[in-house]
Structure formats: C-alpha cells, structure tokens
Coordinates of C-alpha atoms in Angstrom, one line a residue:
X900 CA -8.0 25.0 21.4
X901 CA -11.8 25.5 19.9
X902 CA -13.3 23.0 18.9
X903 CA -13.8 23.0 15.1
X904 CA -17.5 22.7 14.2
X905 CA -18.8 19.3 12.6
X906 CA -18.4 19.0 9.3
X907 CA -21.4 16.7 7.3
X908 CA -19.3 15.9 4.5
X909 CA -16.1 14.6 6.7
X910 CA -19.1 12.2 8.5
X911 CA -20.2 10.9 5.9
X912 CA -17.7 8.9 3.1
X913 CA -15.9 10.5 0.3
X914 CA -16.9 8.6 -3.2
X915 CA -17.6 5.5 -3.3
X916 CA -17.6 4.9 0.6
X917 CA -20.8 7.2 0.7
X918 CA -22.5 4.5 -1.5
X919 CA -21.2 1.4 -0.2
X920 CA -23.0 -0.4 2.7
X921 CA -22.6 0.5 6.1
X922 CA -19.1 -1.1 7.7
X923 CA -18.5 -2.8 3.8
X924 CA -14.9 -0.8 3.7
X925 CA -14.6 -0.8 7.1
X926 CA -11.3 -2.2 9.0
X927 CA -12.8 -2.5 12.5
X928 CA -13.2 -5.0 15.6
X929 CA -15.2 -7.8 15.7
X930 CA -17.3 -9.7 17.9
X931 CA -14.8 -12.5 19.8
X932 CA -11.7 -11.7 17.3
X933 CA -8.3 -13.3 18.3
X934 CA -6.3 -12.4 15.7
X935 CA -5.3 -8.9 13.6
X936 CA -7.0 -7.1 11.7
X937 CA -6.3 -7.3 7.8
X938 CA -3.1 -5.4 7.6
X939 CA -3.6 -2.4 5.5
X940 CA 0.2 -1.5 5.4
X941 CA 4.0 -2.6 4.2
X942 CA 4.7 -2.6 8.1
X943 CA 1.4 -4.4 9.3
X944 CA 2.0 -7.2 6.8
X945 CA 5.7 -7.7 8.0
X946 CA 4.2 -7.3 11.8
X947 CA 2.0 -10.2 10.6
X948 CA 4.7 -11.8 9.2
X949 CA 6.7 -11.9 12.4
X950 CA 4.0 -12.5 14.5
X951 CA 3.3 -15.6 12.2
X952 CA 7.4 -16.8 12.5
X953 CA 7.5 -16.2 16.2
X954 CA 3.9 -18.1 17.0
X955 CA 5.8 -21.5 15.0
X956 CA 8.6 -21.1 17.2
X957 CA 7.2 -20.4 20.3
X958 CA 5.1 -23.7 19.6
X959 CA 7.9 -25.8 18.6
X960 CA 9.6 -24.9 21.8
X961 CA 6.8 -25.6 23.9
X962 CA 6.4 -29.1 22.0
X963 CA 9.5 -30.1 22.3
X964 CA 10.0 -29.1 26.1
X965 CA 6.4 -30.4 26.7
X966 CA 8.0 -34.0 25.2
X967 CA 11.1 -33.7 27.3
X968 CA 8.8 -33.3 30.8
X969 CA 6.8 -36.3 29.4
X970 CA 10.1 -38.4 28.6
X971 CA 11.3 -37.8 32.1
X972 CA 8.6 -38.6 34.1
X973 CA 7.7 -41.9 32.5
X974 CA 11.5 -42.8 31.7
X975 CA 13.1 -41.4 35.3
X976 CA 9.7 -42.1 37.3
X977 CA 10.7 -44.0 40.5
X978 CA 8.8 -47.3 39.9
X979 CA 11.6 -48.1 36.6
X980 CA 14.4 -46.5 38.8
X981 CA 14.5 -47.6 42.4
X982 CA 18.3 -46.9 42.2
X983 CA 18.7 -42.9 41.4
X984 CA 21.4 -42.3 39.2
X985 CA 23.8 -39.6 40.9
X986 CA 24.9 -38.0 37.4
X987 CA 25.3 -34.5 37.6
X988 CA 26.9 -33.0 34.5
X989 CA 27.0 -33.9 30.7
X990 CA 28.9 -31.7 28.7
X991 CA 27.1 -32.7 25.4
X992 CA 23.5 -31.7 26.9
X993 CA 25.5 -28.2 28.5
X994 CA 26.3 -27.2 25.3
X995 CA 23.3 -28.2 23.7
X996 CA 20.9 -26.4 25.7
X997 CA 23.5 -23.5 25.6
X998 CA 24.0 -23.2 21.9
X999 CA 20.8 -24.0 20.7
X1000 CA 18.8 -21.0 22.4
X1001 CA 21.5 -18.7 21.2
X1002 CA 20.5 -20.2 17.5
X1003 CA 17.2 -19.2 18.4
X1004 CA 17.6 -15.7 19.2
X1005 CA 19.7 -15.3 16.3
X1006 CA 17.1 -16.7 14.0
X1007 CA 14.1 -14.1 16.0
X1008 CA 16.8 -11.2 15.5
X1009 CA 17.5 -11.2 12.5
X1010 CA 13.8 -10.2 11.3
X1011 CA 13.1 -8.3 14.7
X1012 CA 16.0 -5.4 13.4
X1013 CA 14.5 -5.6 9.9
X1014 CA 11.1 -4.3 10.8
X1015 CA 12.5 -2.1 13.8
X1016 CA 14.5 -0.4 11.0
X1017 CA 11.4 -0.3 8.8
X1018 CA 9.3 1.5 11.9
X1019 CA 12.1 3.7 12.4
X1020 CA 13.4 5.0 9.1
X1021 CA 11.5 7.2 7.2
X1022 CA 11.5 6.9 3.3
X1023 CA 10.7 9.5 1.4
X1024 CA 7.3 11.2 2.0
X1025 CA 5.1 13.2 0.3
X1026 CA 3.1 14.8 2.7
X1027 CA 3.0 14.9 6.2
X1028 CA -0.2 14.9 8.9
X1029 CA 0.4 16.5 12.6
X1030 CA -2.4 14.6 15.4
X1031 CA -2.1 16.5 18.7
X1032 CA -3.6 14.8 21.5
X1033 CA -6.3 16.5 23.8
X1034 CA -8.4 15.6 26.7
X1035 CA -10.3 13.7 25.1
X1036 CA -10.2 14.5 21.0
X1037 CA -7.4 14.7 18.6
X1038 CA -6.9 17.7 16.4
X1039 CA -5.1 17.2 13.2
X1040 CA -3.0 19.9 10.8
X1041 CA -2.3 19.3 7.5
X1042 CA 1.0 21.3 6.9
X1043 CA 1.1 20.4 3.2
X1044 CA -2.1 21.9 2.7
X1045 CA -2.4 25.7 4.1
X1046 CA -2.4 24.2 7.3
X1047 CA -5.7 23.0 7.2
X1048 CA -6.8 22.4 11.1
X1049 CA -10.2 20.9 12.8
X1050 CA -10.9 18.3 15.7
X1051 CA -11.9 14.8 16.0
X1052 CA -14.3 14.2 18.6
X1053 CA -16.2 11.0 19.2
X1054 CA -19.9 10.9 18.5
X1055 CA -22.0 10.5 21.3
X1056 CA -24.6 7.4 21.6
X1057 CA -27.4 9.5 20.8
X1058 CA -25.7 11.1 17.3
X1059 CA -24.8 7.4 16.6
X1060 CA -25.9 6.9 12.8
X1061 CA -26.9 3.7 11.2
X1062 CA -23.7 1.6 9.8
X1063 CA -21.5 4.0 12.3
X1064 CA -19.5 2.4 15.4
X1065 CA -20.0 3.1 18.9
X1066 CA -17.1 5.0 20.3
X1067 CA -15.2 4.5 17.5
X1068 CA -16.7 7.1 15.2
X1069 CA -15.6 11.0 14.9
X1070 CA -17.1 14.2 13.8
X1071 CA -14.4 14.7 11.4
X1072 CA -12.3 11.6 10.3
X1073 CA -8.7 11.9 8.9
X1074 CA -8.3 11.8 5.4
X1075 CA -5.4 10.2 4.1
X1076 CA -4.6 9.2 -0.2
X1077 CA -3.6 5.6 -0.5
X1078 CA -0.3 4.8 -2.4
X1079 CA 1.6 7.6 -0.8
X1080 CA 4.1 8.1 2.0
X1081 CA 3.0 9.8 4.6
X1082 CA 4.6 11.0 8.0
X1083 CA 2.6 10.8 10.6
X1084 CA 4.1 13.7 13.5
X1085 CA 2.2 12.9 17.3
X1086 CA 2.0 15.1 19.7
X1087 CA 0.0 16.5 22.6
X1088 CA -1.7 19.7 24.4
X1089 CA -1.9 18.4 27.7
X1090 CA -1.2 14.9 29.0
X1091 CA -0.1 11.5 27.7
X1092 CA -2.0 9.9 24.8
X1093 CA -1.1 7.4 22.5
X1094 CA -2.3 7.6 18.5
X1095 CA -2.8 4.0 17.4
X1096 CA -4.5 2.3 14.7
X1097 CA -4.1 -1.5 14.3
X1098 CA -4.6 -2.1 10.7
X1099 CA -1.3 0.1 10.2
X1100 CA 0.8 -1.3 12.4
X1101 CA 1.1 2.4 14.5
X1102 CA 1.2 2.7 18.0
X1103 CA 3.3 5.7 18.5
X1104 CA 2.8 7.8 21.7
X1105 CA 1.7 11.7 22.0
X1106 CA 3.9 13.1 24.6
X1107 CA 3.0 17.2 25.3
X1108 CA 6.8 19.4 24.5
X1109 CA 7.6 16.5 22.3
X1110 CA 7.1 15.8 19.1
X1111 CA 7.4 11.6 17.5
X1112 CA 7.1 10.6 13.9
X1113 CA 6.1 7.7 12.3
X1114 CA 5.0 6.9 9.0
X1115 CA 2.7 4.7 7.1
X1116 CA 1.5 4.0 3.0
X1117 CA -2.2 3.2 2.7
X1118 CA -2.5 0.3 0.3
X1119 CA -6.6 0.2 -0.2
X1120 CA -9.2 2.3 0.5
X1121 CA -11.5 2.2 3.2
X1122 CA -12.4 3.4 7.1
X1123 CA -9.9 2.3 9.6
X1124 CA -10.5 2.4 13.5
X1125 CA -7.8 3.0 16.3
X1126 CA -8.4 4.8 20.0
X1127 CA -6.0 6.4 22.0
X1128 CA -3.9 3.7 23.9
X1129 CA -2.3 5.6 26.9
X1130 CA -4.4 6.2 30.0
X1131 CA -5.2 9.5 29.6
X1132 CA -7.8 10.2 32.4
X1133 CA -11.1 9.3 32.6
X1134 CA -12.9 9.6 29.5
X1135 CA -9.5 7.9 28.0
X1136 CA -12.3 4.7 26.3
X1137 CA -13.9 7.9 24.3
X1138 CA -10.9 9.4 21.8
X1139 CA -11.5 7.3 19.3
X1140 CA -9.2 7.7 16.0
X1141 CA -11.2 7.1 12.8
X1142 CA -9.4 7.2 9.2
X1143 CA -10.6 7.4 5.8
X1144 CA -8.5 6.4 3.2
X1145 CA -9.4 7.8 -0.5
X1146 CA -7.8 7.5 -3.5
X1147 CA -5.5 11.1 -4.5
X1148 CA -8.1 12.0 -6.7
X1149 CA -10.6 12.1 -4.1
X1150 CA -8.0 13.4 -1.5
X1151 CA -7.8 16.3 -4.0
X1152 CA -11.6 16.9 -3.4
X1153 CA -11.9 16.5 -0.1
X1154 CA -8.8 19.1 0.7
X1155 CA -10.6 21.9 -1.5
X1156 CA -13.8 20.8 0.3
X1157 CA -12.0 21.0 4.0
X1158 CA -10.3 24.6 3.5
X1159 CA -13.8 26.4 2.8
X1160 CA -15.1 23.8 5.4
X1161 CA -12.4 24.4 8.8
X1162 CA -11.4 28.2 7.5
X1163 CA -10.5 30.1 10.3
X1164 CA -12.7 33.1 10.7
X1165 CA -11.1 36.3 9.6
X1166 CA -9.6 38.3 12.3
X1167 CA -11.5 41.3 13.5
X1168 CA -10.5 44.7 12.4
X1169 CA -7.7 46.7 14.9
X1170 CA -9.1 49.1 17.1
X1171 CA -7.7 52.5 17.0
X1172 CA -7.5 53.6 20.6
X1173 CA -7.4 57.6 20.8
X1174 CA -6.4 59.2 23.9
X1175 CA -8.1 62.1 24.6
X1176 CA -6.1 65.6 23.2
X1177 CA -3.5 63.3 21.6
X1178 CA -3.8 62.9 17.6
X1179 CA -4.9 59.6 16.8
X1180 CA -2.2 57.5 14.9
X1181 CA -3.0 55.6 11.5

C-alpha cells in the first residue's frame, strides 16, 4: 500500500489543541507511573472500576491468609505444643474454606460478565473507522466519509517537534468526534498486530483475513497515545497509535480538510492500443 504523504495539518492540532501547550490535552505515559491513565471512556472507567473492586479483594485475601500463617506459627509453634495434635478433618473449616471462595468468585463474576458484555456488544454507532495493520504503520479508512484513506507512520527522532513524544507521535493522527459511538473494525495487511490505546480501554488484535470490531465513545477532547501490542517483528517498539479527539464541529472541518488533503490521484487516461491494419476501437 503507498504510503500517503504527510499531511501538516493532521500534525499539528485541530482548534484549540493547536493553541494549547505542548502535552496540556495529552493522555500519555509518564515518568515511573503505576497506575492507568485517566480513562477517557464508558468502558475504561468500568475497567477502572473493576480493577479498583478486585485490588480490595485481592488485599483482603492476602490479609486475612497472611493472619492465618501468623496465628499458626505462634499458636501451633512447637515450643506451646510439645504434644502434636493428630486432628485431621473439621467439617466446619471444610466447608468454610469451600464455600467461601465460591462466594468470592461469585461476587468477581458478577461485574467481570457486565463489562465483558459491554466490550462485546455494540450499541448503536454512528460512524465507523477501519485501522489495518502494516509492517510497521497503520492505515486507516473512513467508510462514512468517501472512504477517506492515508497512513500513520511514526516520526522519526530527527522530525521530533517540540511538545511531540518520541515514538509515540504520527504523521497523520486519527481523528475521532467525542460524544459519538464509534466502531472501531481492526485488521491487518501482513502479520499480527495489535491496535491498543489505554485511555479507551481497547486492546483488540489485527489478525490479516480477519476482520475484529470494537467500539469506543470519546468523552473529552484531547491526544491519546497507544502502540501496537503484538510482536510484530522487529521494528514492532515503532507503530505507534496516536488519536486526536475533536469536538463534531471540528471533526466536520477536519474531514473536508482530509478529502482534498489524502485524494487519490486521478487515474490516468486508457490507452488505445491499435494493431497495425485493424481499425482501432472507441
């Protein structure tokens, strides 16, 4: 597939990103982060959400058999028991530590097949973005629009602008309107990728003669940062995934502003082949 030529305005911001400060509406990494980044969708905030739930519980179990190793080897230690007890079963603690983990799993499941149904099942959209995986760039059609095509390739060091992220940045970001449901379609060209951005909660792998869907509603504005997450050969640390999200207004702009910018150039004139003492045909 040719790679579509860089486009200045898709490098720089739409609106008001183009005036803010460098990284102000940026949803990126940071130096020695531990946890998410602000969720910027329904499904990241119930991801957060659940991730929130499980970390209590996992702690409370860890606590509480942390206490029980603590209780036995001070209360069953040999110096206060010289004379082993020989004990083997107690129905009471058998169905305890039977029942109660099944209460557990109960309690994680019921919130685990809420969001898996929320991943899964697609509402309503109202447009729909293809991202096709390449070694190493994404390429992105908007069906909704003409079928306005063009690449995503990472900027290399020396293109690197100021308030721009290493290996994180593209030629050509993905514009998406906030407030609207979008499906996402992945697929690839060639080998495995993986199209994944953080703040949205997506990490939904490109697989070449297949085509998966996801979906995702932008609630603010602002420039979101993923990278392909499937080893994908050996520039896989440079296809970055870089998103811009705009209000509709601006999405309106920018798609006028794309079709005159990615138009595909107008295909040469046929060539009337005339064989020599044969009329030619029209």
């Amino acid at each position: 597939m040719r790679l579509a030529k860089r486009s200045s305005f898709a490098i720089a911001s739409i609106g008001a990103a183009v005036a803010a400060p460098p990284g102000a509406l940026a949803d990126k990494p940071r130096p020695w982060q531990i946890g998410f980044q602000d969720a910027a969708s329904p499904i990241m905030e119930q991801l957060d959400a659940f991730h929130d739930m499980m970390l209590v519980i996992l702690t409370l179990i860890t606590l509480f058999v942390l206490g029980l190793l603590v209780y036995v080897m001070i209360r069953f230690k040999a110096a206060r028991n010289p004379t082993p007890s020989k004990v083997t079963h107690n129905t009471v603690v058998e169905v305890l530590w039977t029942v109660a983990p099944v209460i557990i799993l109960v309690l994680i499941a019921i919130p685990s097949f809420k969001l898996l149904y929320a991943q899964k099942v697609i509402p309503e959209v109202e447009m729909t973005v293809k991202a096709i995986g390449l070694q190493w760039y994404w390429t992105y059609e908007y069906p909704d629009y003409d079928n306005l095509t063009f690449d995503a390739v990472m900027i290399p060091d020396e293109d690197i602008r100021a308030g721009q992220l290493r290996l994180l940045e593209t030629d050509n970001r993905l514009v998406l309107p906030v407030q609207t449901n979008i499906r996402i379609l992945v697929t690839a060209d060639d080998v495995l990728h993986s199209w994944a951005i953080p703040a949205f909660g997506i990490k939904m792998d490109a697989v070449p003669g297949r085509i998966n869907e996801t979906w995702v509603r932008i609630e603010r504005e602002g420039v979101y940062y993923g990278q392909c997450s499937e080893l994908c050969g050996i520039y896989h640390g440079f296809m970055p995934i870089t998103v811009e999200a705009v209000s509709k207004e601006a999405f309106a702009e920018w798609v006028e502003q794309a079709k005159a910018e990615f138009a595909e150039e107008p295909a040469p004139a046929p060539v009337r082949v005339v064989t020599a003492g044969a009329p030619s045909a029209d």
